[in-house]
Short mmCIF file of C-alpha atoms and ligand atoms in Angstrom, two decimals:
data_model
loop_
_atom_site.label_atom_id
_atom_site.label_comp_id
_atom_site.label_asym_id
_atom_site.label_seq_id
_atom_site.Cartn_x
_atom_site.Cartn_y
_atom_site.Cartn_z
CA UNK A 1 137.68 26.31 -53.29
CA UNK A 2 138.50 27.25 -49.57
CA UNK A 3 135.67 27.67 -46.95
CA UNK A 4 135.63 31.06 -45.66
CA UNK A 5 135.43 31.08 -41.59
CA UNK A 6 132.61 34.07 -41.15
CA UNK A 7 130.51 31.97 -44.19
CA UNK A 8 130.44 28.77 -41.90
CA UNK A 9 129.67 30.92 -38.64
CA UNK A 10 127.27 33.01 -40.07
CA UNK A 11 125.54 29.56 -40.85
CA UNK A 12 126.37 28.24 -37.43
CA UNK A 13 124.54 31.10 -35.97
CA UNK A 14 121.80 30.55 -37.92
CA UNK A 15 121.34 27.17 -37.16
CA UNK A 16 121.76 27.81 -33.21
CA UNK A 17 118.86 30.21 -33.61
CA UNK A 18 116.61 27.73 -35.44
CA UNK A 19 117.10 24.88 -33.15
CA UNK A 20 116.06 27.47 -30.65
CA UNK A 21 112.84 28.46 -31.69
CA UNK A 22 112.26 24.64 -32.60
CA UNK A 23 113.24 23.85 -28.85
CA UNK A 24 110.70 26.85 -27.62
CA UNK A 25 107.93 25.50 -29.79
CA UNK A 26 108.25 21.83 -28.90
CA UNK A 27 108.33 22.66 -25.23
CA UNK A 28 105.04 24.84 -25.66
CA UNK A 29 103.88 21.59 -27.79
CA UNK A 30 104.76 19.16 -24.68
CA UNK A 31 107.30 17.55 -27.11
CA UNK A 32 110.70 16.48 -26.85
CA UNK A 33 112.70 18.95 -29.35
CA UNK A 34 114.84 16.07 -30.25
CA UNK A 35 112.09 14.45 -32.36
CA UNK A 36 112.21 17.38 -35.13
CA UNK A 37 114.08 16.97 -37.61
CA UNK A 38 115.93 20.05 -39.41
CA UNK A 39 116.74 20.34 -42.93
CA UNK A 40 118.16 23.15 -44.51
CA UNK A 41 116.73 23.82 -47.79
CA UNK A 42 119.17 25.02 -50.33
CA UNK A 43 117.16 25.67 -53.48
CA UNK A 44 119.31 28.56 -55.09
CA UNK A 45 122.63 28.26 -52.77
CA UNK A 46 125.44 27.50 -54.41
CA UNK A 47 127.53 24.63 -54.03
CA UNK A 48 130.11 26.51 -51.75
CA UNK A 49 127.50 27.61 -49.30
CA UNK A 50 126.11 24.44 -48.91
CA UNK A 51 129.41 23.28 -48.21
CA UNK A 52 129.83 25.87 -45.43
CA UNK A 53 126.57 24.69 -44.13
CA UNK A 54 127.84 20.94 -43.80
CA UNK A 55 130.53 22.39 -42.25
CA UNK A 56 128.42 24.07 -39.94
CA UNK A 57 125.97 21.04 -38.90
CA UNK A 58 123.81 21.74 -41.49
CA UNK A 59 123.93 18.23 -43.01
CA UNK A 60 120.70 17.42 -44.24
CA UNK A 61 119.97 19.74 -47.55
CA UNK A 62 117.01 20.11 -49.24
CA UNK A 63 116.39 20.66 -52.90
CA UNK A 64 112.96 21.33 -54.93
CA UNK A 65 114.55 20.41 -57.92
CA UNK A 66 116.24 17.16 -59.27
CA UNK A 67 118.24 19.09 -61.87
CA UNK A 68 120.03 21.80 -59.44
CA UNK A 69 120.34 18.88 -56.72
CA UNK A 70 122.44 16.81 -59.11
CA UNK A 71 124.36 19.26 -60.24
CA UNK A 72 125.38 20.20 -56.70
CA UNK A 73 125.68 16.84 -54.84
CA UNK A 74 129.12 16.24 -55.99
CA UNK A 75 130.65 19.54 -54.74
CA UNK A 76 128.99 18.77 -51.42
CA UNK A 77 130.60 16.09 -49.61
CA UNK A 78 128.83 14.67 -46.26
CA UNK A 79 125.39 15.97 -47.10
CA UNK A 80 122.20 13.97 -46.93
CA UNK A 81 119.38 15.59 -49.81
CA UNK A 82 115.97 15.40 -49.35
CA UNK A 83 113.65 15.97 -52.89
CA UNK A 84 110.97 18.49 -51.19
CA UNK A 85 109.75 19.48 -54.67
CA UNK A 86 107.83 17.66 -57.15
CA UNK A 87 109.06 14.59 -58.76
CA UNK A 88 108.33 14.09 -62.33
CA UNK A 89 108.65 10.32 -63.54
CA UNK A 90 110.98 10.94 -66.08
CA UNK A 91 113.34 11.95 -63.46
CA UNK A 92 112.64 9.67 -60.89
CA UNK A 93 115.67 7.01 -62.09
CA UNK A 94 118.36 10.21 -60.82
CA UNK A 95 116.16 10.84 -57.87
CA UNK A 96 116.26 7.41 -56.59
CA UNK A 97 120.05 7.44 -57.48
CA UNK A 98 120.97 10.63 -55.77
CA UNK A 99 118.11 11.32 -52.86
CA UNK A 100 118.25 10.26 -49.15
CA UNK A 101 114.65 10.64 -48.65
CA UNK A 102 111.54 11.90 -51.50
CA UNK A 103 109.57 14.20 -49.43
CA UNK A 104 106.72 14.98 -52.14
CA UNK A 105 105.70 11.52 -53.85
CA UNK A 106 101.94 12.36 -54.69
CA UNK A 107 100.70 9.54 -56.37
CA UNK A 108 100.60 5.58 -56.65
CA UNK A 109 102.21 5.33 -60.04
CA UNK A 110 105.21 7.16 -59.06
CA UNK A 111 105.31 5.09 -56.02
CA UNK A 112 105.71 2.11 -57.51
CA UNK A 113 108.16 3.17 -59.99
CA UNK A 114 110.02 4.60 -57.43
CA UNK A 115 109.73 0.78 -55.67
CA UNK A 116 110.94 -0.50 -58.64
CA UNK A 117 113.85 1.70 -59.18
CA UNK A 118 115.24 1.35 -55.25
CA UNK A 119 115.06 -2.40 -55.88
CA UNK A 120 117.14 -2.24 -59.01
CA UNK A 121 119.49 1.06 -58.21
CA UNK A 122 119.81 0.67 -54.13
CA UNK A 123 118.22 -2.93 -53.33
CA UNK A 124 120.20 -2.77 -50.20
CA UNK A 125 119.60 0.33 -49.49
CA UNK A 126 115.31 1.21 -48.46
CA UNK A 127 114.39 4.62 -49.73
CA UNK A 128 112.01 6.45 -47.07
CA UNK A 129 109.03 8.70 -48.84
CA UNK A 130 106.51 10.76 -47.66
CA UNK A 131 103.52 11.04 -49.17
CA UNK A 132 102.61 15.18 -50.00
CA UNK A 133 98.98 15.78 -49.20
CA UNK A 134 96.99 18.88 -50.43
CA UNK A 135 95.64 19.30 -47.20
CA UNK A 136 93.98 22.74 -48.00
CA UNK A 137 92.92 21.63 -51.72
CA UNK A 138 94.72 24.39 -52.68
CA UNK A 139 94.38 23.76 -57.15
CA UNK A 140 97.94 26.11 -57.08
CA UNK A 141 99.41 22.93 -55.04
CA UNK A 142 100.83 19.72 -55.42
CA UNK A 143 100.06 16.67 -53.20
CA UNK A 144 97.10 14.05 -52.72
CA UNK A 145 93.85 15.39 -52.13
CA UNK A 146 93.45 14.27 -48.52
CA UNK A 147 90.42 12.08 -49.27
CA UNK A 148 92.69 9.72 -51.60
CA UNK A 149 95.04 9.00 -49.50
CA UNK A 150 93.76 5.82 -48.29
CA UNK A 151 92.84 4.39 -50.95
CA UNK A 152 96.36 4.78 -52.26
CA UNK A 153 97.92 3.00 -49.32
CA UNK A 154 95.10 0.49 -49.91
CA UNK A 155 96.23 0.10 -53.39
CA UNK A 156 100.49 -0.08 -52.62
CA UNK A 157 100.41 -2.03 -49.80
CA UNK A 158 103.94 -2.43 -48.42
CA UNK A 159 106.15 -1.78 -50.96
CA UNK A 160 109.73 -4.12 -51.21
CA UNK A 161 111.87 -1.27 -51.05
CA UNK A 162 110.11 1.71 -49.46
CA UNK A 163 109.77 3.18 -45.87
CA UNK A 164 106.96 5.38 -45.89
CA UNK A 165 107.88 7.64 -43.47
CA UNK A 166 104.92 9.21 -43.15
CA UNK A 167 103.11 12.49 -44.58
CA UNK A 168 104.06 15.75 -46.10
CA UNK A 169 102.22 18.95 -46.67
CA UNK A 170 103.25 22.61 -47.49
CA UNK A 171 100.89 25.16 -45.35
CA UNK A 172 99.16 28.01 -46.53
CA UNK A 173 99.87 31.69 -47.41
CA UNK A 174 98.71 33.33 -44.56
CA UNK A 175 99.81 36.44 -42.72
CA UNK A 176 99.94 35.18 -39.13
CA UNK A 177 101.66 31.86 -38.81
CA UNK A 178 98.78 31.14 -36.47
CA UNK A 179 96.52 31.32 -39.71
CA UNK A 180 98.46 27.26 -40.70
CA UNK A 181 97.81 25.68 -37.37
CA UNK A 182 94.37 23.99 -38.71
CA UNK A 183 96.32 23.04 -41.43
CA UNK A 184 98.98 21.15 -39.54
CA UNK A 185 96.69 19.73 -36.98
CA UNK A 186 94.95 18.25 -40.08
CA UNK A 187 97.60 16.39 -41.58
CA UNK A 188 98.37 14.89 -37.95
CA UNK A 189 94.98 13.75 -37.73
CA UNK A 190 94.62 12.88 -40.87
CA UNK A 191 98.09 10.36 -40.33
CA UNK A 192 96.26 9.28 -37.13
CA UNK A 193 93.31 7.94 -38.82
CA UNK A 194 95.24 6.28 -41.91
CA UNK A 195 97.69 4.70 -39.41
CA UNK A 196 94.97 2.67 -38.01
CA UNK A 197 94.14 1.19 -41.06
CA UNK A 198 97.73 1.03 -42.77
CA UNK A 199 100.25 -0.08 -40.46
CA UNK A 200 102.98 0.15 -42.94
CA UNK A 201 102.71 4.06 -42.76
CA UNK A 202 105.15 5.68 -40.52
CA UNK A 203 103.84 8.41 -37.85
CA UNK A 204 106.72 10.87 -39.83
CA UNK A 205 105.25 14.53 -40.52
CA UNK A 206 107.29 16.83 -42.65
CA UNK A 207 105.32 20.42 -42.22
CA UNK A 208 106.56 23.27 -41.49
CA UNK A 209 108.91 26.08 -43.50
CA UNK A 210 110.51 29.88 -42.48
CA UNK A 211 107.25 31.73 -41.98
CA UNK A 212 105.39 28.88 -39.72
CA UNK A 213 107.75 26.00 -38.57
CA UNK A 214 107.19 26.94 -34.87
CA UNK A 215 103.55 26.57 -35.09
CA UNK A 216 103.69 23.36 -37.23
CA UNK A 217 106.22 21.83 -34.19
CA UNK A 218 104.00 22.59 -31.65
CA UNK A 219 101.17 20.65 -33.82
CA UNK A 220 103.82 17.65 -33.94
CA UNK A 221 105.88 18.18 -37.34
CA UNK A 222 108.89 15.57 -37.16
CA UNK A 223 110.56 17.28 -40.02
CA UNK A 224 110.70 20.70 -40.93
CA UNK A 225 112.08 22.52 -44.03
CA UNK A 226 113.58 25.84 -43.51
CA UNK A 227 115.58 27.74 -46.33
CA UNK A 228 115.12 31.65 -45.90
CA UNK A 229 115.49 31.54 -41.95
CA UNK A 230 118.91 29.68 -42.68
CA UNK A 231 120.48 30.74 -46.07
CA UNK A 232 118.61 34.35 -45.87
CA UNK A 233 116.25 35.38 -49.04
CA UNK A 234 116.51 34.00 -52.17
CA UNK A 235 116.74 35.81 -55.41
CA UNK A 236 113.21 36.24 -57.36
CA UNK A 237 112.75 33.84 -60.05
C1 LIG B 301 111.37 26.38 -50.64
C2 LIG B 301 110.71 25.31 -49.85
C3 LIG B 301 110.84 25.26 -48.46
C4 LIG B 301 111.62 26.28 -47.65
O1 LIG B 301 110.96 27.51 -47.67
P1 LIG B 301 111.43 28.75 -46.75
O2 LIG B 301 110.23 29.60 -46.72
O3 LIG B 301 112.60 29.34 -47.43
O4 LIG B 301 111.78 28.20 -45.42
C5 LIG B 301 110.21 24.22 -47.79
N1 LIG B 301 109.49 23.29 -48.45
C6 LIG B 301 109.34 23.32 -49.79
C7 LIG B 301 108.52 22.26 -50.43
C8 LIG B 301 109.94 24.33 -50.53
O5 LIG B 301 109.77 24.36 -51.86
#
């Protein structure tokens, strides 16, 4: 199927206008806007889009779900996928086949499985992780609570085939934008504290979606996951 030109513009324009506001918020945040990393989250866009959006810069696609994300990958040449959703175990043996980076590991059993499987499936190849934390104990979300989290770096230690990148977290409901900031300044803490203990875990901080990325880059998100801003609303489940 042919790209159409306004698709890939319309997505080129969109990006432009992201990495603006991410520039504008790392300034205010005393940050260099080339340490945030986009990626374009493509839950619900079909195949072709997500080609336009390679096409457009757009390289680094995210997917909640293992299932769509396999299904898509091979229409999408050139993209790099990041799992920002949940990873059941039974699925992990296609994530670790298919994913660039797992942004929402949440617990030390599926760590180490997922350890195993990069050594068997990709032992050349180090899969970087990032470990989700419930910063908010919020019982509708996933992630660690953020008490646990070091005593499940305790318990992996530096896992053969992992980078752990660093931590994860998805912020609040709120309103005002402004309303997540205590929520991203905890997870940086939080990484500031376990990084003293656990060297092996990366200063990475994926935080940060449509409704609040510009607040979580100003409190030092490295990654940020944008779908709506990009790829417009999605259909209702
Ligand atoms: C859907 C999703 C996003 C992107 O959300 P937008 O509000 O569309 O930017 C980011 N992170 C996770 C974990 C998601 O599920």
């Amino acid at each position: 199927m042919v790209l159409h030109e306004s698709d890939v513009q319309a997505l080129v324009d969109a990006r432009a206008r992201v990495l603006e506001r991410i520039a504008r918020a790392a300034e205010r945040g005393g940050r260099d806007p080339n340490g945030v990393e986009l990626v374009a989250v493509s839950k619900t866009v079909s195949a072709e889009r997500c080609r336009a959006a390679v096409a457009a810069g757009l390289d680094v696609l995210g997917e909640n779900r293992v299932q769509e994300a396999l299904a898509k990958a091979p229409e999408v040449p050139g993209a790099r996928w990041h799992l920002v959703g949940p990873l059941q175990s039974n699925k992990a043996r296609r994530a670790v086949a298919l994913f660039d980076v797992l942004e929402a590991t949440d617990s030390l059993e599926l760590l180490r499985r997922i350890d195993r499987l990069t050594g068997e499936l990709r032992p050349d190849r180090p899969l970087p992780v990032y470990l989700e934390v419930n910063v908010d104990r919020d019982a509708a979300k996933a992630g660690l609570d953020p008490s646990a989290v070091d005593d499940v770096l305790g318990r992996l230690g530096r896992p053969a085939h992992l980078i752990l990148a660093g931590l994860m977290t998805v912020g609040r409901q709120v309103d005002r934008a402004e309303d997540a900031r205590s929520t991203f300044r905890a997870l940086r803490e939080l990484s500031e504290r376990l990084r003293e203990r656990h060297p092996a875990l990366g200063a990475g901080l994926s935080m940060g979606m449509t409704d609040d990325f510009e607040v979580a880059v100003e409190e030092g998100a490295t990654v940020v996951r944008i779908g709506r801003a990009i790829f417009g609303e999605r259909p209702h489940a």
